[in-house]
Amino acid sequence: MKPAVILVGADKGGVGKTTVSRALLDYLAANNILTRAFDTEFPRGTLKRFHGPITEVVDIGETSDQMRILDTLNSAQIKVSVIDTRAGALGATLRALRDVGFLEAVKAGEFSFTLLHVLGSSIASLDEIAETAPFIDDANYFLVKNHINATTFFEWDPVTNRKYFDRVNPAGEIIVPKLDEMAYEQVEIAGVPFSTFVANKTAEGDPANSSFVLRGYVRTWQAKIAEELRRVRLLDILAQRD
Amino acid sequence: MLPGRDWRGPGDPPDNAEPARPPRSYVYICCAPHGRVGVSTTARLLSDYFIASRRGFVGFDADPHEPDYAPRFSGRVRNVDLSSTQGQIAMIDRLLVPDGEAKIVDLWSRSYDRFFTLIQDIGFVEEARGKNIEPVILFHADPSQASPSAAYTLANALPTVETLLTYNEGAAPFGEQLQDRLAVYPPHRRLKIGALDTLVGRALEPVDLSLSYFLLDPPLDMSLVVRAGLKSWLIPIFAQFRAFEMRRALEEATWLL
């Protein structure tokens, strides 16, 4: 298996990038894929709060941190690295990856690169699709429609929809369904991965006392995301299976 | 403990005993996809049956607008709104407490789809069984064309949950073709709630009339005819509840094998 980088990003804030990263890390763990994660929300690190043991907070603009991520791709025993970009940093991260030669190495077949581009419901968010296009020639590029609210992503307006979505040729779309607000907030308070919340455990592994209804909402939501990731054959992509 | 000394009493488990399971609890879900077919009456009757047999129960009235069941058992029955997550938590998390007490749900017809979709989505039945809690559905039949297909949809969705086809001859009368009409439903066991004479039925209306206390000590200011009518209506219903419980107890009695 080639080292694989999955970049989860968007320039627009509040579209649920970290939520998608958290769901992705749970999915990979559930499928026995050892993964390390990099949280570029420097220095705070929201992802690290939930997936602390496998997450490092990095400043993607710093050369030393770029080295921490990319120079260890070949040497690390863990072959899948998830990078959760902070708001506004998708373009900068892609440029940094290009400038340090990572995209060239992907083109040469040294690494596998998957970009999960999380979309919001605004035109500004859709504009990012075109801005991202120059960087994704050799990437497995997925548009992620995160239904954090009742947004339709302009599907009701074919002209607007085509104007933005026809600019790129993504490997597919991933639909992240809406999670019940109260369930989401309870996981926030618990500060644990979604799978730990579903298992009714604390971060320390002790029994928790979370509502069965809320755990059920999260379990159902996770199952739907897992179905989406199976549909787009993410594991096959990571394993370079046809 | 000193060697050779055993401080256990006769009721204590032996060393190799399996961990004790929580006592079996039943969750009775009184429901129908349509309103005014006697669902609240059945919830009320079940509640009074448990009171009459000196057992506790916990009830939920899922009609947040015009609750009929909750006001009759204040303190024991809680009014919940299943359209909100808070209401779902208040009811479903409590249904899953393995305390051996019966739980009774009076499901509002407008919450019917939402509730059954929710419990399938969150794996309620599997979680309940893991805690020795057994859901039982009391599906209320009515003469509408849609009722049998709703019963089949529910039976297919929850095939392992025992369903009692409940028909209230007063609230949802089938008339002379009763047997033919019931035959188009899934082959569930049946529970019959008989029809009441109008005058006798009126005696049921006061919120403070307890059917369980009525059986023990009928109010003296009530007409003899009404008393006799109510009693002859209640006894076969309670007998059916008792028969259900006895059958389940026998089915669960491994020592009979």
CSV table of C-alpha atoms in Angstrom, one decimal, chain A residues 12-198:
chain,number,residue,atom,x,y,z
A,12,LYS,CA,-15.3,28.7,3.8
A,13,GLY,CA,-15.7,28.4,7.5
A,14,GLY,CA,-18.5,26.6,9.4
A,15,VAL,CA,-19.2,24.0,6.7
A,16,GLY,CA,-18.2,21.1,8.9
A,17,LYS,CA,-14.7,20.2,7.9
A,18,THR,CA,-13.7,18.9,11.3
A,19,THR,CA,-17.0,17.0,11.6
A,20,VAL,CA,-16.2,15.3,8.3
A,21,SER,CA,-12.6,14.5,9.5
A,22,ARG,CA,-13.9,13.0,12.7
A,23,ALA,CA,-16.4,10.9,10.9
A,24,LEU,CA,-13.7,9.8,8.4
A,25,LEU,CA,-11.3,8.9,11.2
A,26,ASP,CA,-14.0,6.8,12.9
A,27,TYR,CA,-14.8,5.0,9.6
A,28,LEU,CA,-11.1,4.2,9.0
A,29,ALA,CA,-10.7,2.9,12.5
A,30,ALA,CA,-13.8,0.8,12.2
A,31,ASN,CA,-12.2,-0.7,9.1
A,32,ASN,CA,-8.9,-1.4,10.9
A,33,ILE,CA,-7.0,1.2,8.9
A,34,LEU,CA,-4.3,2.7,11.1
A,35,THR,CA,-4.4,6.4,10.6
A,36,ARG,CA,-2.6,9.5,11.9
A,37,ALA,CA,-4.2,12.9,11.7
A,38,PHE,CA,-2.9,16.5,11.4
A,39,ASP,CA,-5.0,19.3,12.6
A,40,THR,CA,-4.0,22.6,11.0
A,41,GLU,CA,-6.1,24.7,13.3
A,42,PHE,CA,-2.9,26.0,14.9
A,43,PRO,CA,-2.5,26.4,17.8
A,44,ARG,CA,-6.0,25.4,19.1
A,45,GLY,CA,-6.7,22.2,17.4
A,46,THR,CA,-10.4,21.2,17.4
A,47,LEU,CA,-9.7,17.8,15.9
A,48,LYS,CA,-7.1,17.0,18.5
A,49,ARG,CA,-9.8,17.5,21.2
A,50,PHE,CA,-11.7,14.5,19.9
A,51,HIS,CA,-8.9,12.3,18.5
A,52,GLY,CA,-6.0,13.4,20.7
A,53,PRO,CA,-3.9,10.2,20.7
A,54,ILE,CA,-3.6,10.1,16.9
A,55,THR,CA,-3.6,13.8,16.1
A,56,GLU,CA,-0.9,16.4,15.9
A,57,VAL,CA,-1.6,20.1,15.7
A,58,VAL,CA,0.5,21.6,12.9
A,59,ASP,CA,1.0,25.0,11.2
A,60,ILE,CA,0.8,24.0,7.5
A,61,GLY,CA,2.6,27.3,6.5
A,62,GLU,CA,5.7,26.4,8.5
A,63,THR,CA,8.4,24.4,6.8
A,64,SER,CA,9.1,22.4,9.9
A,65,ASP,CA,5.5,21.2,10.1
A,66,GLN,CA,5.4,20.5,6.4
A,67,MET,CA,8.4,18.3,7.0
A,68,ARG,CA,6.6,16.6,9.9
A,69,ILE,CA,3.8,15.6,7.7
A,70,LEU,CA,5.4,14.9,4.3
A,71,ASP,CA,8.9,13.7,5.2
A,72,THR,CA,7.4,11.0,7.4
A,73,LEU,CA,4.9,9.6,4.8
A,74,ASN,CA,7.3,7.0,3.6
A,75,SER,CA,8.9,6.2,6.9
A,76,ALA,CA,5.8,6.1,9.1
A,77,GLN,CA,4.3,2.6,9.8
A,78,ILE,CA,0.9,4.2,9.6
A,79,LYS,CA,0.2,4.6,5.9
A,80,VAL,CA,-2.9,6.8,6.0
A,81,SER,CA,-2.6,10.5,7.0
A,82,VAL,CA,-5.6,12.7,7.3
A,83,ILE,CA,-5.1,16.5,7.2
A,84,ASP,CA,-7.9,18.6,8.5
A,85,THR,CA,-7.4,22.1,7.1
A,86,ARG,CA,-8.6,25.1,9.1
A,87,ALA,CA,-11.0,27.5,7.5
A,88,GLY,CA,-9.5,29.6,4.8
A,89,ALA,CA,-6.5,27.4,4.4
A,90,LEU,CA,-7.5,25.0,1.7
A,91,GLY,CA,-6.0,27.0,-1.1
A,92,ALA,CA,-2.9,27.8,0.9
A,93,THR,CA,-2.5,24.1,1.8
A,94,LEU,CA,-2.8,23.0,-1.8
A,95,ARG,CA,-0.3,25.6,-2.9
A,96,ALA,CA,2.1,24.5,-0.1
A,97,LEU,CA,1.7,20.9,-1.2
A,98,ARG,CA,2.4,21.9,-4.8
A,99,ASP,CA,5.4,24.0,-3.8
A,100,VAL,CA,7.1,21.3,-1.8
A,101,GLY,CA,6.7,18.9,-4.6
A,102,PHE,CA,4.1,16.7,-3.0
A,103,LEU,CA,1.7,16.9,-6.0
A,104,GLU,CA,4.5,16.0,-8.3
A,105,ALA,CA,5.3,13.0,-6.2
A,106,VAL,CA,1.6,12.0,-6.4
A,107,LYS,CA,1.8,12.4,-10.2
A,108,ALA,CA,4.8,10.1,-10.2
A,109,GLY,CA,2.8,7.5,-8.2
A,110,GLU,CA,4.8,7.8,-5.0
A,111,PHE,CA,1.8,8.7,-2.9
A,112,SER,CA,-2.0,8.5,-3.1
A,113,PHE,CA,-3.8,11.8,-2.6
A,114,THR,CA,-7.5,12.2,-1.9
A,115,LEU,CA,-9.2,15.5,-1.4
A,116,LEU,CA,-12.5,15.8,0.4
A,117,HIS,CA,-13.7,19.2,-0.5
A,118,VAL,CA,-16.4,20.1,2.0
A,119,LEU,CA,-19.0,22.5,0.5
A,120,GLY,CA,-21.2,25.0,2.2
A,121,SER,CA,-24.4,26.4,0.9
A,122,SER,CA,-23.1,29.7,-0.3
A,123,ILE,CA,-21.9,30.9,-3.7
A,124,ALA,CA,-18.5,31.7,-2.1
A,125,SER,CA,-18.2,28.0,-1.1
A,126,LEU,CA,-19.0,26.9,-4.7
A,127,ASP,CA,-16.5,29.4,-6.1
A,128,GLU,CA,-13.8,27.3,-4.3
A,129,ILE,CA,-14.5,24.5,-6.7
A,130,ALA,CA,-13.0,26.4,-9.6
A,131,GLU,CA,-10.1,27.6,-7.4
A,132,THR,CA,-9.3,24.0,-6.4
A,133,ALA,CA,-9.4,22.6,-9.9
A,134,PRO,CA,-5.7,23.4,-10.8
A,135,PHE,CA,-4.5,21.2,-8.0
A,136,ILE,CA,-6.6,18.1,-8.4
A,137,ASP,CA,-5.4,16.5,-11.7
A,138,ASP,CA,-3.9,13.5,-10.0
A,139,ALA,CA,-6.0,13.5,-6.9
A,140,ASN,CA,-9.1,11.5,-6.0
A,141,TYR,CA,-11.3,14.6,-5.7
A,142,PHE,CA,-14.6,14.3,-3.9
A,143,LEU,CA,-17.1,17.0,-3.3
A,144,VAL,CA,-18.6,16.6,0.1
A,145,LYS,CA,-22.1,17.9,0.6
A,146,ASN,CA,-22.4,18.3,4.3
A,147,HIS,CA,-26.0,18.8,5.2
A,148,ILE,CA,-25.5,20.6,8.5
A,149,ASN,CA,-28.7,22.4,7.8
A,150,ALA,CA,-31.5,22.1,5.2
A,151,THR,CA,-29.4,23.4,2.4
A,152,THR,CA,-30.0,22.1,-1.1
A,153,PHE,CA,-26.7,23.1,-2.7
A,154,PHE,CA,-28.6,25.0,-5.4
A,155,GLU,CA,-30.0,21.7,-6.7
A,156,TRP,CA,-33.3,23.5,-7.3
A,157,ASP,CA,-31.5,25.9,-9.7
A,158,PRO,CA,-30.0,23.8,-12.6
A,159,VAL,CA,-28.2,26.8,-14.1
A,160,THR,CA,-26.4,27.8,-10.9
A,161,ASN,CA,-25.8,24.1,-10.1
A,162,ARG,CA,-24.2,23.4,-13.5
A,163,LYS,CA,-22.2,26.6,-13.5
A,164,TYR,CA,-20.2,25.5,-10.5
A,165,PHE,CA,-20.4,21.8,-10.4
A,166,ASP,CA,-19.5,21.3,-14.1
A,167,ARG,CA,-16.2,23.0,-13.7
A,168,VAL,CA,-14.5,20.0,-12.3
A,169,ASN,CA,-14.7,16.3,-12.8
A,170,PRO,CA,-14.8,14.8,-9.3
A,171,ALA,CA,-14.4,11.2,-8.6
A,172,GLY,CA,-17.7,11.5,-6.9
A,173,GLU,CA,-19.9,13.2,-4.4
A,174,ILE,CA,-20.2,12.2,-0.8
A,175,ILE,CA,-23.4,13.2,1.1
A,176,VAL,CA,-23.0,13.7,4.8
A,177,PRO,CA,-26.5,13.7,6.3
A,178,LYS,CA,-27.7,16.1,9.0
A,179,LEU,CA,-27.1,14.9,12.5
A,180,ASP,CA,-29.6,15.8,15.2
A,181,GLU,CA,-28.5,19.0,16.8
A,182,MET,CA,-28.8,17.7,20.4
A,183,ALA,CA,-26.9,14.6,19.6
A,184,TYR,CA,-24.1,16.7,17.9
A,185,GLU,CA,-23.9,19.0,20.9
A,186,GLN,CA,-23.8,16.1,23.4
A,187,VAL,CA,-20.8,14.6,21.5
A,188,GLU,CA,-19.2,18.1,21.6
A,189,ILE,CA,-19.6,18.2,25.4
A,190,ALA,CA,-18.3,14.6,25.8
A,191,GLY,CA,-15.2,15.5,23.7
A,192,VAL,CA,-14.9,12.0,22.4
A,193,PRO,CA,-14.9,10.4,18.9
A,194,PHE,CA,-18.4,9.6,17.6
A,195,SER,CA,-17.7,5.9,17.9
A,196,THR,CA,-16.8,6.3,21.5
A,197,PHE,CA,-20.0,8.2,22.2
A,198,VAL,CA,-22.0,5.4,20.5
